[in-house]
mmCIF file of C-alpha atoms in Angstrom:
data_model
loop_
_atom_site.group_PDB
_atom_site.id
_atom_site.type_symbol
_atom_site.label_atom_id
_atom_site.label_comp_id
_atom_site.label_asym_id
_atom_site.label_seq_id
_atom_site.Cartn_x
_atom_site.Cartn_y
_atom_site.Cartn_z
ATOM 1 C CA GLY A 1112 0.000 0.000 0.000
ATOM 2 C CA LEU A 1113 3.001 2.323 -0.099
ATOM 3 C CA LYS A 1114 3.215 5.043 -2.722
ATOM 4 C CA THR A 1115 6.029 7.077 -4.205
ATOM 5 C CA GLY A 1116 7.519 9.305 -1.514
ATOM 6 C CA ASP A 1117 6.231 7.223 1.413
ATOM 7 C CA LYS A 1118 8.649 6.349 4.175
ATOM 8 C CA ILE A 1119 9.166 2.640 4.743
ATOM 9 C CA PRO A 1120 9.576 1.136 8.217
ATOM 10 C CA SER A 1121 13.020 0.783 9.780
ATOM 11 C CA GLU A 1122 15.129 -2.364 9.398
ATOM 12 C CA ARG A 1123 14.246 -3.375 12.956
ATOM 13 C CA GLU A 1124 10.513 -2.891 12.382
ATOM 14 C CA LEU A 1125 10.590 -4.761 9.058
ATOM 15 C CA SER A 1126 12.576 -7.553 10.669
ATOM 16 C CA GLU A 1127 9.938 -7.933 13.410
ATOM 17 C CA ARG A 1128 6.943 -7.613 11.052
ATOM 18 C CA LEU A 1129 8.286 -10.047 8.471
ATOM 19 C CA ASN A 1130 9.923 -12.399 10.984
ATOM 20 C CA PHE A 1131 13.303 -12.259 9.218
ATOM 21 C CA GLY A 1132 16.740 -11.510 10.557
ATOM 22 C CA ARG A 1133 17.947 -7.913 10.354
ATOM 23 C CA SER A 1134 20.827 -8.916 8.083
ATOM 24 C CA SER A 1135 18.367 -10.429 5.568
ATOM 25 C CA VAL A 1136 16.209 -7.294 5.680
ATOM 26 C CA ARG A 1137 19.293 -5.083 5.282
ATOM 27 C CA GLU A 1138 20.413 -7.143 2.253
ATOM 28 C CA ALA A 1139 16.951 -6.910 0.658
ATOM 29 C CA LEU A 1140 16.828 -3.144 1.224
ATOM 30 C CA ARG A 1141 20.283 -2.775 -0.299
ATOM 31 C CA ALA A 1142 19.116 -4.728 -3.374
ATOM 32 C CA LEU A 1143 16.009 -2.529 -3.690
ATOM 33 C CA GLU A 1144 18.200 0.563 -3.439
ATOM 34 C CA LEU A 1145 20.544 -0.763 -6.154
ATOM 35 C CA LEU A 1146 17.492 -1.307 -8.369
ATOM 36 C CA GLY A 1147 16.521 2.319 -7.756
ATOM 37 C CA LEU A 1148 13.216 1.435 -6.087
ATOM 38 C CA ILE A 1149 14.010 3.040 -2.726
ATOM 39 C CA GLU A 1150 16.340 5.763 -1.510
ATOM 40 C CA THR A 1151 17.885 6.303 1.894
ATOM 41 C CA ARG A 1152 18.210 9.861 3.197
ATOM 42 C CA ARG A 1153 20.655 10.302 6.067
ATOM 43 C CA GLY A 1154 18.853 11.207 9.257
ATOM 44 C CA GLU A 1155 15.399 10.890 7.621
ATOM 45 C CA GLY A 1156 14.918 7.236 6.715
ATOM 46 C CA THR A 1157 14.196 5.187 3.594
ATOM 47 C CA PHE A 1158 11.604 6.216 1.030
ATOM 48 C CA ILE A 1159 9.849 4.725 -2.004
ATOM 49 C CA ARG A 1160 11.187 6.267 -5.224
ATOM 50 C CA ASP A 1161 9.229 7.097 -8.351
ATOM 51 C CA PHE A 1162 10.322 4.311 -10.650
ATOM 52 C CA ARG A 1163 7.953 4.846 -13.574
ATOM 53 C CA GLY A 1164 10.094 4.987 -16.669
ATOM 54 C CA HIS A 1165 12.698 2.971 -14.779
ATOM 55 C CA GLN A 1166 14.130 0.106 -16.772
ATOM 56 C CA LEU A 1167 12.864 -2.342 -14.166
ATOM 57 C CA VAL A 1168 11.234 -4.738 -16.637
ATOM 58 C CA GLN A 1169 14.387 -4.974 -18.733
ATOM 59 C CA LEU A 1170 16.430 -5.551 -15.610
ATOM 60 C CA LEU A 1171 14.088 -8.213 -14.220
ATOM 61 C CA SER A 1172 13.719 -9.883 -17.612
ATOM 62 C CA THR A 1173 17.435 -10.678 -17.629
ATOM 63 C CA PHE A 1174 16.773 -12.863 -14.585
ATOM 64 C CA ILE A 1175 13.300 -14.187 -15.388
ATOM 65 C CA LEU A 1176 13.640 -14.867 -19.098
ATOM 66 C CA GLN A 1177 16.844 -16.871 -19.076
ATOM 67 C CA ASP A 1178 15.459 -20.036 -20.638
ATOM 68 C CA GLN A 1179 13.571 -20.626 -23.871
ATOM 69 C CA LYS A 1180 10.503 -22.041 -22.119
ATOM 70 C CA ALA A 1181 10.029 -18.832 -20.111
ATOM 71 C CA ILE A 1182 10.328 -16.803 -23.318
ATOM 72 C CA ARG A 1183 7.731 -19.007 -25.084
ATOM 73 C CA ASP A 1184 5.458 -18.673 -22.049
ATOM 74 C CA VAL A 1185 5.562 -14.870 -22.329
ATOM 75 C CA PHE A 1186 4.593 -15.024 -26.030
ATOM 76 C CA GLU A 1187 1.872 -17.600 -25.426
ATOM 77 C CA THR A 1188 0.349 -15.835 -22.420
ATOM 78 C CA LYS A 1189 0.374 -12.466 -24.190
ATOM 79 C CA ASN A 1190 -1.413 -14.049 -27.167
ATOM 80 C CA TYR A 1191 -4.051 -15.660 -24.959
ATOM 81 C CA ILE A 1192 -4.735 -12.383 -23.177
ATOM 82 C CA GLU A 1193 -5.125 -10.633 -26.525
ATOM 83 C CA MET A 1194 -7.548 -13.321 -27.728
ATOM 84 C CA ASP A 1195 -9.527 -13.177 -24.496
ATOM 85 C CA CYS A 1196 -9.763 -9.394 -24.794
ATOM 86 C CA LEU A 1197 -10.973 -9.700 -28.386
ATOM 87 C CA HIS A 1198 -13.649 -12.084 -27.107
ATOM 88 C CA LEU A 1199 -14.641 -9.618 -24.361
ATOM 89 C CA ALA A 1200 -14.619 -6.711 -26.835
ATOM 90 C CA LEU A 1201 -17.094 -8.643 -28.992
ATOM 91 C CA GLN A 1202 -19.403 -8.924 -25.995
ATOM 92 C CA LYS A 1203 -18.979 -5.462 -24.491
ATOM 93 C CA ALA A 1204 -18.158 -2.982 -27.255
ATOM 94 C CA ASP A 1205 -20.835 -1.286 -29.272
ATOM 95 C CA ASN A 1206 -20.664 -0.843 -33.037
ATOM 96 C CA GLN A 1207 -19.687 2.804 -32.729
ATOM 97 C CA GLU A 1208 -16.589 1.970 -30.639
ATOM 98 C CA ILE A 1209 -15.498 -0.742 -33.064
ATOM 99 C CA THR A 1210 -16.114 1.524 -36.071
ATOM 100 C CA LYS A 1211 -13.944 4.170 -34.413
ATOM 101 C CA ILE A 1212 -11.027 1.713 -34.212
ATOM 102 C CA LYS A 1213 -11.640 0.517 -37.784
ATOM 103 C CA ASP A 1214 -11.574 4.131 -39.052
ATOM 104 C CA TRP A 1215 -8.389 4.765 -37.090
ATOM 105 C CA VAL A 1216 -6.712 1.687 -38.645
ATOM 106 C CA GLU A 1217 -7.737 2.852 -42.122
ATOM 107 C CA LYS A 1218 -6.746 6.506 -41.717
ATOM 108 C CA ALA A 1219 -3.783 6.598 -39.324
ATOM 109 C CA GLU A 1220 -0.569 7.323 -41.140
ATOM 110 C CA HIS A 1221 1.371 5.128 -38.727
ATOM 111 C CA PHE A 1222 0.354 3.054 -35.737
ATOM 112 C CA SER A 1223 1.991 0.335 -33.734
ATOM 113 C CA ASP A 1224 0.802 -3.092 -32.727
ATOM 114 C CA ASP A 1225 0.914 -1.865 -29.128
ATOM 115 C CA GLU A 1226 -1.376 1.083 -29.920
ATOM 116 C CA PHE A 1227 -3.830 -1.230 -31.668
ATOM 117 C CA PHE A 1228 -4.001 -3.746 -28.824
ATOM 118 C CA GLN A 1229 -4.095 -1.010 -26.194
ATOM 119 C CA ARG A 1230 -7.358 0.080 -27.844
ATOM 120 C CA ILE A 1231 -8.621 -3.514 -27.894
ATOM 121 C CA MET A 1232 -7.765 -3.854 -24.190
ATOM 122 C CA GLU A 1233 -9.786 -0.695 -23.500
ATOM 123 C CA LEU A 1234 -12.733 -2.097 -25.493
ATOM 124 C CA SER A 1235 -12.633 -5.289 -23.439
ATOM 125 C CA ASP A 1236 -13.170 -3.144 -20.339
ATOM 126 C CA ASN A 1237 -11.110 -5.458 -18.111
ATOM 127 C CA HIS A 1238 -8.550 -3.523 -16.106
ATOM 128 C CA LEU A 1239 -6.742 -6.640 -14.858
ATOM 129 C CA PHE A 1240 -6.215 -7.963 -18.393
ATOM 130 C CA LEU A 1241 -4.894 -4.539 -19.390
ATOM 131 C CA ARG A 1242 -2.393 -4.522 -16.531
ATOM 132 C CA LEU A 1243 -1.257 -8.110 -17.175
ATOM 133 C CA TRP A 1244 -0.965 -7.446 -20.898
ATOM 134 C CA SER A 1245 1.072 -4.279 -20.268
ATOM 135 C CA ILE A 1246 3.559 -6.162 -18.096
ATOM 136 C CA LEU A 1247 3.849 -9.067 -20.532
ATOM 137 C CA ASN A 1248 4.146 -6.626 -23.401
ATOM 138 C CA GLU A 1249 7.109 -4.954 -21.688
ATOM 139 C CA TYR A 1250 8.773 -8.355 -21.236
ATOM 140 C CA TYR A 1251 7.961 -9.150 -24.859
ATOM 141 C CA HIS A 1252 9.668 -5.949 -26.023
ATOM 142 C CA SER A 1253 12.688 -6.610 -23.831
ATOM 143 C CA LEU A 1254 13.417 -9.676 -25.974
ATOM 144 C CA GLU A 1255 15.474 -9.256 -29.120
ATOM 145 C CA GLU A 1256 13.094 -11.350 -31.198
ATOM 146 C CA SER A 1257 10.144 -9.011 -30.683
ATOM 147 C CA HIS A 1258 10.892 -6.515 -33.457
ATOM 148 C CA LEU A 1259 8.202 -7.744 -35.799
ATOM 149 C CA THR A 1260 6.103 -5.591 -38.099
ATOM 150 C CA PHE A 1261 2.613 -6.388 -39.284
ATOM 151 C CA LYS A 1262 0.634 -5.288 -42.299
ATOM 152 C CA ARG A 1263 -2.255 -2.845 -41.953
ATOM 153 C CA GLU A 1264 -4.520 -5.224 -43.905
ATOM 154 C CA TYR A 1265 -4.344 -7.778 -41.059
ATOM 155 C CA TYR A 1266 -5.518 -5.197 -38.511
ATOM 156 C CA LEU A 1267 -8.246 -4.121 -40.897
ATOM 157 C CA LYS A 1268 -9.487 -7.707 -41.316
ATOM 158 C CA LEU A 1269 -9.472 -8.070 -37.553
ATOM 159 C CA THR A 1270 -11.538 -4.919 -37.017
ATOM 160 C CA ILE A 1271 -13.980 -5.943 -39.760
ATOM 161 C CA ALA A 1272 -14.478 -9.314 -38.034
ATOM 162 C CA LEU A 1273 -15.021 -7.474 -34.728
ATOM 163 C CA ALA A 1274 -17.573 -5.183 -36.383
ATOM 164 C CA GLU A 1275 -19.426 -8.247 -37.689
ATOM 165 C CA LYS A 1276 -19.480 -9.598 -34.106
ATOM 166 C CA ASP A 1277 -18.150 -12.911 -35.422
ATOM 167 C CA LEU A 1278 -15.938 -14.676 -32.852
ATOM 168 C CA GLU A 1279 -14.656 -17.338 -35.238
ATOM 169 C CA LYS A 1280 -13.674 -14.769 -37.892
ATOM 170 C CA THR A 1281 -12.134 -12.506 -35.247
ATOM 171 C CA LEU A 1282 -9.928 -15.249 -33.806
ATOM 172 C CA SER A 1283 -9.003 -16.446 -37.286
ATOM 173 C CA ALA A 1284 -7.965 -12.895 -38.252
ATOM 174 C CA TYR A 1285 -5.988 -12.601 -35.017
ATOM 175 C CA LYS A 1286 -4.158 -15.879 -35.698
ATOM 176 C CA LYS A 1287 -3.274 -14.679 -39.204
ATOM 177 C CA LEU A 1288 -1.999 -11.404 -37.746
ATOM 178 C CA ARG A 1289 0.179 -13.275 -35.242
ATOM 179 C CA ASN A 1290 1.043 -16.064 -37.686
ATOM 180 C CA LEU A 1291 -0.189 -18.667 -35.201
ATOM 181 C CA SER A 1292 -0.946 -22.257 -35.976
ATOM 182 C CA ASN A 1293 -3.994 -24.002 -34.575
ATOM 183 C CA SER A 1294 -2.026 -24.756 -31.409
ATOM 184 C CA THR A 1295 -3.938 -21.905 -29.780
ATOM 185 C CA ASP A 1296 -7.326 -23.482 -30.477
ATOM 186 C CA LYS A 1297 -8.714 -23.409 -26.957
ATOM 187 C CA TYR A 1298 -11.695 -21.508 -28.376
#
């Protein structure tokens, strides 16, 4: 429940609350400080730093994404969240909202895959999916293999399928966009 600028409890208090030795708490605090997540001010205490824009995901991904299975899991989970959000968007979004995205895809000079799916996440109206997708998307972009580009026509086909409120067509268009085989056929 702590926010940027909040003071965190002392080593002694953390040690008692968490039932860990003071040396373990001190080591953890030192690691958090090295990551730039907290700062210690002499005579004042230790405070939560503003770490938005911090390269935390890239830093953590070097530890988390060390094996190929973990990397595949990120891709797979991100894809499933996107498909689930497309499914929710079909249920929740009205025609006007979908038409707005379709017009944007047709008329925007440039747009990114992230911008497109950010809009889909908003249509799905599921804040948790949006947060999970954002985190996975940052991991995805921290990987060297993630520099893919997609053709506008694939996004257009996807928005047309959404506008028709056709789940099968929507998921088929998504799989073509992502170049997925039928291994994702949980639907």
